[in-house]
PDB file of C-alpha atoms (C1' of nucleotides) in Angstrom:
ATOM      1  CA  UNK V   1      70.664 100.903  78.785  1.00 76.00           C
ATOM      2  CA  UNK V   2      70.814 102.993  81.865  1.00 88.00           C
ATOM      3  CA  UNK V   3      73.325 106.134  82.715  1.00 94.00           C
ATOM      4  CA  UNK V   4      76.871 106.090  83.609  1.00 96.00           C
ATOM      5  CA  UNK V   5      76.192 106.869  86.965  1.00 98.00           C
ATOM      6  CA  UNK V   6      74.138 104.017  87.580  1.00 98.00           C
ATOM      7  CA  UNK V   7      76.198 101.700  85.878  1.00 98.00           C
ATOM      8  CA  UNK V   8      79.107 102.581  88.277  1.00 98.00           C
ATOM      9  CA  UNK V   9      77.149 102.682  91.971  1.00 98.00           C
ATOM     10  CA  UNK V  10      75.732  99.237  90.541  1.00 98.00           C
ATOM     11  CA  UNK V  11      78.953  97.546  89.243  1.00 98.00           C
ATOM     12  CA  UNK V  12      80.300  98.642  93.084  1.00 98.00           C
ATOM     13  CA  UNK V  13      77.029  97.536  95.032  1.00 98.00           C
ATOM     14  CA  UNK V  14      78.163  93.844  94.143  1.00 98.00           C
ATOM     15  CA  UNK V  15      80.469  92.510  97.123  1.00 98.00           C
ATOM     16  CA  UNK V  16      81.919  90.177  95.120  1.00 98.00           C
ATOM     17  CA  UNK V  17      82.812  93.292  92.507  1.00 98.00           C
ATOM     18  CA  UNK V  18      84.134  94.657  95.180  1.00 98.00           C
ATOM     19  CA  UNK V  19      86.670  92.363  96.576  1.00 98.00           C
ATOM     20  CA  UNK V  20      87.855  92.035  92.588  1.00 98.00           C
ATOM     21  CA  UNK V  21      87.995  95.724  92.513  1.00 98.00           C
ATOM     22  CA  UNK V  22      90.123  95.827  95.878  1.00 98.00           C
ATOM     23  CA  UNK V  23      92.480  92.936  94.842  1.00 98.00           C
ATOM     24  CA  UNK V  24      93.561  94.587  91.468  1.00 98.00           C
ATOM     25  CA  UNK V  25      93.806  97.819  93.492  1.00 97.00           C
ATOM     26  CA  UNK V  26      96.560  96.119  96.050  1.00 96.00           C
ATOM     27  CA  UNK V  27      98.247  94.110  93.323  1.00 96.00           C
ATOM     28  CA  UNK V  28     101.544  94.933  93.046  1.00 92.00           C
ATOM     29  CA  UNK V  29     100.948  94.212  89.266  1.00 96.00           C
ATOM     30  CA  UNK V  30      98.131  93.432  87.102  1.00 97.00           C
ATOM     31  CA  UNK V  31      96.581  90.629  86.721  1.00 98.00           C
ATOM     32  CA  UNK V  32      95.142  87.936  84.716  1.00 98.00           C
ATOM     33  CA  UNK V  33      91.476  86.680  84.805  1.00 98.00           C
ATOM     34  CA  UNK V  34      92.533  83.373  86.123  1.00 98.00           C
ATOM     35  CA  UNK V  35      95.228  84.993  88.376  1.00 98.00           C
ATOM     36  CA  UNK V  36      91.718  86.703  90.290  1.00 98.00           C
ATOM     37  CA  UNK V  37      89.592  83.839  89.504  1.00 97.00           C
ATOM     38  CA  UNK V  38      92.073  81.493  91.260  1.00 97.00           C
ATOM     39  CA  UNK V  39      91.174  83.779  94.449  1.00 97.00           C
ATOM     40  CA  UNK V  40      87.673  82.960  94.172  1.00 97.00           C
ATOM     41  CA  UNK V  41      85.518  80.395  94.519  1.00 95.00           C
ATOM     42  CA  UNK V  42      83.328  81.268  91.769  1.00 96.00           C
ATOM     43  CA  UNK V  43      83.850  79.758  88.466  1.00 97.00           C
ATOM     44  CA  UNK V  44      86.281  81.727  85.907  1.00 98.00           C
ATOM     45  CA  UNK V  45      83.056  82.587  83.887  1.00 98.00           C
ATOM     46  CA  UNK V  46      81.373  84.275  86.620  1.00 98.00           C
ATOM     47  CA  UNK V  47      84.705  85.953  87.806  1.00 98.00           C
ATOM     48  CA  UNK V  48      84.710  87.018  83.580  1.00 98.00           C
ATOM     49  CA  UNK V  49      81.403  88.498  83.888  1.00 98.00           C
ATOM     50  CA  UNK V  50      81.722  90.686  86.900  1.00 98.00           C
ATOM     51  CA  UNK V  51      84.827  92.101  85.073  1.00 98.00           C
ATOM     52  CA  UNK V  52      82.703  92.672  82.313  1.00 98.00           C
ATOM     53  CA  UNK V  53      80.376  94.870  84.226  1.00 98.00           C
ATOM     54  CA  UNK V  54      83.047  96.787  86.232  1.00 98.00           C
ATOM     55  CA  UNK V  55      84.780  97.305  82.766  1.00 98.00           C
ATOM     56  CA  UNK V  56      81.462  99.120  81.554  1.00 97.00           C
ATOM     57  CA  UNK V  57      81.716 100.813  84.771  1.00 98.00           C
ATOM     58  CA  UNK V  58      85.061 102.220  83.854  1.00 98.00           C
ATOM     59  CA  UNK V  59      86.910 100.869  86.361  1.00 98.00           C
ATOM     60  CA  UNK V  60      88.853  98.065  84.915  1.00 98.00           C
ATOM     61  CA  UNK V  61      89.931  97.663  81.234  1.00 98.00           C
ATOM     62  CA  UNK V  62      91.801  95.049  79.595  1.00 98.00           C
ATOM     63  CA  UNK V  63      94.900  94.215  77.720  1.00 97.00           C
ATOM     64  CA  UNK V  64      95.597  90.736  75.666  1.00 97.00           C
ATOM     65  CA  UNK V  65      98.800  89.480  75.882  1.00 97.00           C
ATOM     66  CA  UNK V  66      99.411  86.625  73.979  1.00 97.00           C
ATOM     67  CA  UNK V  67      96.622  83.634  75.250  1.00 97.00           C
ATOM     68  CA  UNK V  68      96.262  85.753  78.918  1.00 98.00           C
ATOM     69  CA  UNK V  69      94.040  89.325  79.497  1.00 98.00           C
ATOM     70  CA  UNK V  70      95.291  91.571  81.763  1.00 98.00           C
ATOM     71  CA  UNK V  71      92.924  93.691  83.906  1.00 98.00           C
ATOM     72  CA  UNK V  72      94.450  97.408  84.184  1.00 98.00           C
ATOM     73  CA  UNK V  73      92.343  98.847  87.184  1.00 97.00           C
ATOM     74  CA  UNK V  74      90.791 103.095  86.957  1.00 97.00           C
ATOM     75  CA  UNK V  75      89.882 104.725  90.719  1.00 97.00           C
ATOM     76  CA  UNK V  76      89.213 108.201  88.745  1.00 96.00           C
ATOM     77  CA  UNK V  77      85.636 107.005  87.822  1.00 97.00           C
ATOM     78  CA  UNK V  78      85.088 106.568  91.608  1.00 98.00           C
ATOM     79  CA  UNK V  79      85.643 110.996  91.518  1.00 97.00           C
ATOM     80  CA  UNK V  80      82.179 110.321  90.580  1.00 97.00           C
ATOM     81  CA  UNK V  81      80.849 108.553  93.512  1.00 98.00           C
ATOM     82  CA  UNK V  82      82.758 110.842  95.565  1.00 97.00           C
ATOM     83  CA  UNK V  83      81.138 114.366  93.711  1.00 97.00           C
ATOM     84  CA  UNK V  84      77.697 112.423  94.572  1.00 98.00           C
ATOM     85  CA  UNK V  85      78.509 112.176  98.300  1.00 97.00           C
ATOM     86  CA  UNK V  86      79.635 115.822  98.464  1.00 96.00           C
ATOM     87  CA  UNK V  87      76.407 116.801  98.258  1.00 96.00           C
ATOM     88  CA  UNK V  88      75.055 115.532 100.727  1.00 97.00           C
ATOM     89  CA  UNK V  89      78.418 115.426 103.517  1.00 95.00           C
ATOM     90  CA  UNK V  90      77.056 119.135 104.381  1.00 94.00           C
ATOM     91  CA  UNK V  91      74.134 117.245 106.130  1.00 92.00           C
ATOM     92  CA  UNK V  92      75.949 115.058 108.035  1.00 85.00           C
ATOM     93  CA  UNK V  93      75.450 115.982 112.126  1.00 68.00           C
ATOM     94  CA  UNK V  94      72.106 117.117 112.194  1.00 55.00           C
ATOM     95  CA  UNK V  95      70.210 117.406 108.994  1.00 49.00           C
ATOM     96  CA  UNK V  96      67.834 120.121 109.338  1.00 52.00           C
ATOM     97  CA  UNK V  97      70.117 122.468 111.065  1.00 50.00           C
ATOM     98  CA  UNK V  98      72.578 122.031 108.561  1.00 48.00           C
ATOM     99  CA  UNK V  99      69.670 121.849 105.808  1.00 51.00           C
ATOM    100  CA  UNK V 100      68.788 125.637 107.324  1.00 49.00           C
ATOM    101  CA  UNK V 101      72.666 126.650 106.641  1.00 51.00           C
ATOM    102  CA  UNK V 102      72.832 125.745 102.879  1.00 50.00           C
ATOM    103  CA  UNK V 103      69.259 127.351 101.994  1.00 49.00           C
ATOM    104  CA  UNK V 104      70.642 130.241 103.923  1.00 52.00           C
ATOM    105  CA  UNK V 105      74.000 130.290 101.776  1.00 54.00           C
ATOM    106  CA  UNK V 106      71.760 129.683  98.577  1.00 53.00           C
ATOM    107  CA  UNK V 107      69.881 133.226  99.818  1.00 49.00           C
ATOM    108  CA  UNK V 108      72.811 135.387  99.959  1.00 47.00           C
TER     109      UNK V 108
ATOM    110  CA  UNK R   1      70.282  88.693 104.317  1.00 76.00           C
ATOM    111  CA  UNK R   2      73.559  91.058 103.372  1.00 89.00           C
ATOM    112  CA  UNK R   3      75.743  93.074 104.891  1.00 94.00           C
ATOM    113  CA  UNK R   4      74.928  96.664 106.066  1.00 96.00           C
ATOM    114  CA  UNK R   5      77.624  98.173 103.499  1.00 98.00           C
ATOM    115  CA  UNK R   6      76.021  96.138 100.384  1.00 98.00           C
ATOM    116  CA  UNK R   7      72.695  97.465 101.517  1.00 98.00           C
ATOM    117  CA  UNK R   8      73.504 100.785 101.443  1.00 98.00           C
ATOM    118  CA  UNK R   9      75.504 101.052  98.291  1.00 98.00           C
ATOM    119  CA  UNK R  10      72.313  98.947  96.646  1.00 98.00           C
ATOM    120  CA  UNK R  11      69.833 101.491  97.564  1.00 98.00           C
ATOM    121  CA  UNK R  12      71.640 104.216  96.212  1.00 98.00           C
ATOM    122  CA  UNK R  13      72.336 101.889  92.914  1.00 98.00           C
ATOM    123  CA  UNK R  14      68.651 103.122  91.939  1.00 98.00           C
ATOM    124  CA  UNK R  15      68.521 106.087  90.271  1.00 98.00           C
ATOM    125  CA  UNK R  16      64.827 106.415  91.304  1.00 98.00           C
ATOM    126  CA  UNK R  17      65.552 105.823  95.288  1.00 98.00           C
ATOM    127  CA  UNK R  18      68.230 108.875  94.344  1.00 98.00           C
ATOM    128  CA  UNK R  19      65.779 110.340  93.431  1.00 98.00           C
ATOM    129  CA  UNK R  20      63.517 110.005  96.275  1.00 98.00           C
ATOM    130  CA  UNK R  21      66.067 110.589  98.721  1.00 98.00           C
ATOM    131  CA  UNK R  22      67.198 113.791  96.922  1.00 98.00           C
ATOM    132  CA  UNK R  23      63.912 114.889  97.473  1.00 98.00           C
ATOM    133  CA  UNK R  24      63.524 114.353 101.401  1.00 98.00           C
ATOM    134  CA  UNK R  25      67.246 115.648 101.768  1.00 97.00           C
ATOM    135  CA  UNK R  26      65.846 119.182 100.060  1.00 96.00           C
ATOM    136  CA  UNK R  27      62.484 119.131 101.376  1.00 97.00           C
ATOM    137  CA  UNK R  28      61.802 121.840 103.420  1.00 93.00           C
ATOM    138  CA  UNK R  29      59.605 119.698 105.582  1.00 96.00           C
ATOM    139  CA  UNK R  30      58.979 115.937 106.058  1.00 97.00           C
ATOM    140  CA  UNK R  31      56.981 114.539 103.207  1.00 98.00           C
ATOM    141  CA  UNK R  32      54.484 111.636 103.302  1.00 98.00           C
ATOM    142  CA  UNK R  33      54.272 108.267 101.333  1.00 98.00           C
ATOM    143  CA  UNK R  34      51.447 109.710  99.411  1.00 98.00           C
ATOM    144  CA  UNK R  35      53.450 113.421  99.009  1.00 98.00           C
ATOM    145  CA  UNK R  36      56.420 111.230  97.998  1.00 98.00           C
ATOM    146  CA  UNK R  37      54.774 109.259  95.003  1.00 98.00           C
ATOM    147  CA  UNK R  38      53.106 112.336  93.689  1.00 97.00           C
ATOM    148  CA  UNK R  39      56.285 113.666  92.672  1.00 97.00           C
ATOM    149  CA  UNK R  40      56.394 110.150  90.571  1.00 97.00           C
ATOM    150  CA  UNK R  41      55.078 108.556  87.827  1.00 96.00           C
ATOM    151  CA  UNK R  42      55.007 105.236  89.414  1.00 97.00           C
ATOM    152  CA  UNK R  43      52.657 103.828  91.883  1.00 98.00           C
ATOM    153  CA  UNK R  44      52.279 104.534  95.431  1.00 98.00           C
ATOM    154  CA  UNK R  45      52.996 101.079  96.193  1.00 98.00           C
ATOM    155  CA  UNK R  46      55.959 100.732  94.288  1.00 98.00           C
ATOM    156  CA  UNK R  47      57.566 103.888  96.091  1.00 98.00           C
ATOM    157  CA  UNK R  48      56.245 102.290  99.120  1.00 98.00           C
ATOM    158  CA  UNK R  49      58.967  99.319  98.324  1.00 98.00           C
ATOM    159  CA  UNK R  50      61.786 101.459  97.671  1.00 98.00           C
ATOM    160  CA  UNK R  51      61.545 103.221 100.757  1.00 98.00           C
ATOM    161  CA  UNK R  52      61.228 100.545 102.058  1.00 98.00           C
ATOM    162  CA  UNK R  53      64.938  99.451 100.960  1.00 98.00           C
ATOM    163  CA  UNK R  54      65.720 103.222 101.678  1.00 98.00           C
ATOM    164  CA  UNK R  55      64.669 102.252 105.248  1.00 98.00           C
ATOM    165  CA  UNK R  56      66.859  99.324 104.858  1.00 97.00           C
ATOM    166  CA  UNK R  57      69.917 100.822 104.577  1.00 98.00           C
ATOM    167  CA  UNK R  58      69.344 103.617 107.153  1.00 98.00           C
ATOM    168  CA  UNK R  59      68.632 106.397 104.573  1.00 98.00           C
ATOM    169  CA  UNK R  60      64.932 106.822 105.807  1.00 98.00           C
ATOM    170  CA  UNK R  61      62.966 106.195 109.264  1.00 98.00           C
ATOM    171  CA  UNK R  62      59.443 106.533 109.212  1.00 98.00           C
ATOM    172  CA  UNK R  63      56.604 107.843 111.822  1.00 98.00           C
ATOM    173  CA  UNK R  64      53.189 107.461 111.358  1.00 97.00           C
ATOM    174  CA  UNK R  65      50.691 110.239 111.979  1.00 97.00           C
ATOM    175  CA  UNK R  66      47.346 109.673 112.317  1.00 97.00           C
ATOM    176  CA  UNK R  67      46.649 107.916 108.615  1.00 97.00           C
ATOM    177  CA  UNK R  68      49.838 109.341 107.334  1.00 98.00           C
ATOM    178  CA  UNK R  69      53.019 107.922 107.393  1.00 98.00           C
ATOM    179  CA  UNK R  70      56.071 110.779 107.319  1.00 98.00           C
ATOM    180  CA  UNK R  71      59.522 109.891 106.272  1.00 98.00           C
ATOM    181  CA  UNK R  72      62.576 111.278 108.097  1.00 98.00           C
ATOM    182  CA  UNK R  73      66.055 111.187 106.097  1.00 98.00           C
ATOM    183  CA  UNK R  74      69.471 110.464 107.280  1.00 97.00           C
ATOM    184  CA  UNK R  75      72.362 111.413 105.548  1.00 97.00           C
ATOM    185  CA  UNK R  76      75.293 109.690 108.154  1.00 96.00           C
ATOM    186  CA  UNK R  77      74.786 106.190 106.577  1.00 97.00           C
ATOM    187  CA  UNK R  78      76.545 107.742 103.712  1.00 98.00           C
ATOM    188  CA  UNK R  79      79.927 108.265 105.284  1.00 97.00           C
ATOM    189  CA  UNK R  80      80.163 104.622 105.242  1.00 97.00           C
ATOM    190  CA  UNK R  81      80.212 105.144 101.564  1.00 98.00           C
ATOM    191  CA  UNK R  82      83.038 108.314 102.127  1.00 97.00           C
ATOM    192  CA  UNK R  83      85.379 106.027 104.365  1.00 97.00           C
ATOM    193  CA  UNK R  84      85.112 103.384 101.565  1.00 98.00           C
ATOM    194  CA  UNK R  85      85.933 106.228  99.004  1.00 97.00           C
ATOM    195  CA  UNK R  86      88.460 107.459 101.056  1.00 96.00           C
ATOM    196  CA  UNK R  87      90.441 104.719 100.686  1.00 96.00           C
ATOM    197  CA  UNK R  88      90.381 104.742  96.951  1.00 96.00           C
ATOM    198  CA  UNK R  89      91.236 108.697  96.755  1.00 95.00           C
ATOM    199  CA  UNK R  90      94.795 108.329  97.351  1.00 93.00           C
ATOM    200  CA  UNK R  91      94.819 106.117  93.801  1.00 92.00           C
ATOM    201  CA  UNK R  92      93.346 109.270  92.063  1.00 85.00           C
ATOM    202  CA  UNK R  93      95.807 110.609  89.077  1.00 68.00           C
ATOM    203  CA  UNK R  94      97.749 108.171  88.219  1.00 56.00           C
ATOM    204  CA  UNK R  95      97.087 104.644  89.762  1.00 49.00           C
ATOM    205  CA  UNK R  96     100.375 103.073  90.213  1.00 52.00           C
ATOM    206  CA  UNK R  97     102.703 105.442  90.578  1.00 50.00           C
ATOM    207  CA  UNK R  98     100.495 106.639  93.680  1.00 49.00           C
ATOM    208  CA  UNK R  99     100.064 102.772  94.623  1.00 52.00           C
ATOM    209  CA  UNK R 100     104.478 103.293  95.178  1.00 50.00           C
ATOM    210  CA  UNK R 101     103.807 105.942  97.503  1.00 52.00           C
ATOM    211  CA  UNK R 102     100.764 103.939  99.458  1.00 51.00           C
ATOM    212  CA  UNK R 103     103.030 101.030  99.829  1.00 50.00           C
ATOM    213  CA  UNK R 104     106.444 102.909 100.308  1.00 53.00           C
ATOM    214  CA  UNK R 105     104.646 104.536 103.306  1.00 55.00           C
ATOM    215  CA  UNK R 106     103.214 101.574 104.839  1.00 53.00           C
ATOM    216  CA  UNK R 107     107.137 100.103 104.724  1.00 51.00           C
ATOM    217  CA  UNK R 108     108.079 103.007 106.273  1.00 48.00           C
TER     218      UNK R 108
ATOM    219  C1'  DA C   1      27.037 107.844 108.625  1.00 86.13           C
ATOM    220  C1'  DA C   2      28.945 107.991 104.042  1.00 86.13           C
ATOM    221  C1'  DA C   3      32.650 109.245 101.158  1.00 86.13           C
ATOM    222  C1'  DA C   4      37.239 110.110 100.529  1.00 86.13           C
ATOM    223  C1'  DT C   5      41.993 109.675 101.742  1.00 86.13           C
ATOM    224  C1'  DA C   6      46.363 107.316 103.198  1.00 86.13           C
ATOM    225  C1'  DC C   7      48.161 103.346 103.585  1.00 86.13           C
ATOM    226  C1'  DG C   8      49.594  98.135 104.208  1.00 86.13           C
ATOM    227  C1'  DC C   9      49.871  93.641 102.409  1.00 86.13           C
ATOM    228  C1'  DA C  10      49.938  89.762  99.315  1.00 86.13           C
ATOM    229  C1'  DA C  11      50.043  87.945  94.861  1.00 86.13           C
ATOM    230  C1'  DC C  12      51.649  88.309  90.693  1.00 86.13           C
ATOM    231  C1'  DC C  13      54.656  89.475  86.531  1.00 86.13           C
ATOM    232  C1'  DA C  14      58.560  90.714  83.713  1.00 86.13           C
ATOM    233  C1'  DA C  15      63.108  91.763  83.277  1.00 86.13           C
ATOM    234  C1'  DA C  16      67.676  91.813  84.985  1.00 86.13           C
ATOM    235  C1'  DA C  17      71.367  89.831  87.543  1.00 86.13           C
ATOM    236  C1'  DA C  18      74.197  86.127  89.301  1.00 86.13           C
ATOM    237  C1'  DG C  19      76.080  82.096  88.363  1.00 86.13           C
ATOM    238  C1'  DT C  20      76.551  77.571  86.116  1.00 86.13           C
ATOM    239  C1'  DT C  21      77.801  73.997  82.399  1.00 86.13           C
ATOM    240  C1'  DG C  22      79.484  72.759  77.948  1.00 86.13           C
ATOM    241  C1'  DC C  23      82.023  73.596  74.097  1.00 86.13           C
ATOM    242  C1'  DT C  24      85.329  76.007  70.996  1.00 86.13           C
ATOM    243  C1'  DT C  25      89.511  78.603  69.981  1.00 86.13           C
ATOM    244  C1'  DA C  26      94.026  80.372  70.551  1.00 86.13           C
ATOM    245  C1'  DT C  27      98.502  80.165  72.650  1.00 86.13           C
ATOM    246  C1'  DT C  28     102.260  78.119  74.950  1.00 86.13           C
ATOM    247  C1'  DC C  29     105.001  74.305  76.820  1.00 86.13           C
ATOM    248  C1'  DG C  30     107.364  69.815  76.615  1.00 86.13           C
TER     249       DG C  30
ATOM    250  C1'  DC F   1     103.298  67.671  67.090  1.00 86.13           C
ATOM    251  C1'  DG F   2     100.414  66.778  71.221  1.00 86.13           C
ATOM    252  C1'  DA F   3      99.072  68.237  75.810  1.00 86.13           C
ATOM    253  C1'  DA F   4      98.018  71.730  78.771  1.00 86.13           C
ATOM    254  C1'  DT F   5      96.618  76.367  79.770  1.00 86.13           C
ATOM    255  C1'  DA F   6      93.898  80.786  79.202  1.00 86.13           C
ATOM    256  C1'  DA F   7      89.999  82.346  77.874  1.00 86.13           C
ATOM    257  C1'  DG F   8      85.630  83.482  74.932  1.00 86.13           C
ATOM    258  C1'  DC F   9      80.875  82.510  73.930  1.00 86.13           C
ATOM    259  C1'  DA F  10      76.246  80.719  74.189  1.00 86.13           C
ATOM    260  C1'  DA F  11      72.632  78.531  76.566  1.00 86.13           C
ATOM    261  C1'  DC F  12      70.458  77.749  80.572  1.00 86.13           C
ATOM    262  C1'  DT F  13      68.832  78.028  85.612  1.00 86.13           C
ATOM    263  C1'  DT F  14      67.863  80.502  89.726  1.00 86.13           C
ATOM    264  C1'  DT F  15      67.293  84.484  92.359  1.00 86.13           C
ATOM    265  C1'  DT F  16      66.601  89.220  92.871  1.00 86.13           C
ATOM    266  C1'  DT F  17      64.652  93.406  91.599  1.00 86.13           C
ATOM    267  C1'  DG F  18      61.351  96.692  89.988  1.00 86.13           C
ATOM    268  C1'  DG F  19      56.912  97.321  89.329  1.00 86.13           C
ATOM    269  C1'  DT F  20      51.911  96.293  89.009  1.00 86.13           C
ATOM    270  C1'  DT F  21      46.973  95.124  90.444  1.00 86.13           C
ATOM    271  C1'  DG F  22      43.585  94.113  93.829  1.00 86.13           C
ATOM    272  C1'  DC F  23      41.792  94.355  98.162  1.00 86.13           C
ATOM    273  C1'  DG F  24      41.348  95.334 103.112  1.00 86.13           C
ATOM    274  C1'  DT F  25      41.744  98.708 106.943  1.00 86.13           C
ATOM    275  C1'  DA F  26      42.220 102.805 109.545  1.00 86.13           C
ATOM    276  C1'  DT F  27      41.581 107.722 109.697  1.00 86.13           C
ATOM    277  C1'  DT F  28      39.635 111.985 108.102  1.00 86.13           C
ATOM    278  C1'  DT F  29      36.392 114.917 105.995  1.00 86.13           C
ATOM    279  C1'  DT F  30      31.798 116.410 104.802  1.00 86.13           C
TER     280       DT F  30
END
DNA sequence: AAAATACGCAACCAAAAAGTTGCTTATTCG
DNA sequence: CGAATAAGCAACTTTTTGGTTGCGTATTTT
């Protein structure tokens, strides 16, 4: 389909992904797809299929227990985001001048 | 439409704005629409729209000269992106023993 | 002035994404 | 056991996205 990269700064670029993202984050323990769907107002199947996406993002996975699935929650994939961004945080300020100081450091 | 944050992370969900952007970041000068889509198999006027979106979010600005149009990139939108990350970071390792020590120092 | 270049804009198209409804299955509770 | 709960799956609708073609216009170039 498309690479792991892209499959992560999509499954993020939802808000609604987001806010499920955040609420498992700050949850003092996991939770259950109705336990975040009840925090919606979507329906339970949409709620399912955002999960679905952010678990092919690698940032949630889940656990069955009994008639309930748990959704365990993974930042680390985020490390990629943040390696992404790295990049470019030596141009913050002003671009060019700062574009001028890593061609200079690639030189030497 | 959507909120400045959703914008941003959208246009860098495409791997081909990435792309484009990658290339203005490193360019040693400004480069034009036409300049731009050269580097790309698709059509001018399908660049056109994703710098368009580029423009958007902030990424891009553009100034037209004579019957050229030149694109300027900014990098600072992205630290919207960081200071999202940033939050995130101090989950990195392991999730929820580091979630203890995110609440145990807000209680403190 | 004619030809070529750089571009915008609108219409269109296909595929993907977002979300719904309806139905079935499995588990748990009374 | 029967009712209620938790959830999966498939089909379907709507909207968004990614990309194209076609055409008009302004600016250069020759």
């Amino acid at each position: 389909m498309q690479d792991k990269i892209t499959k992560l700064f999509k499954a993020i670029a939802d808000p609604t992904r987001r806010d499920i993202f955040h609420a498992l984050v700050i949850a003092s323990s996991t939770l259950s797809i109705s336990q975040i769907s009840n925090q919606f107002e979507m329906t339970r199947q949409g709620i399912t299929k955002h999960i679905k996406t952010l678990e092919e993002a690698g940032l949630v996975s889940l656990e069955s227990k009994g008639r309930e699935r748990f959704c365990n929650v993974h930042t680390q994939p985020l490390q990629e985001v943040n390696k992404w961004l790295k990049f470019y945080e030596q141009f913050w300020g002003d671009s060019m001048q700062d574009l001028g100081n890593y061609l200079d450091s690639k030189n030497s």
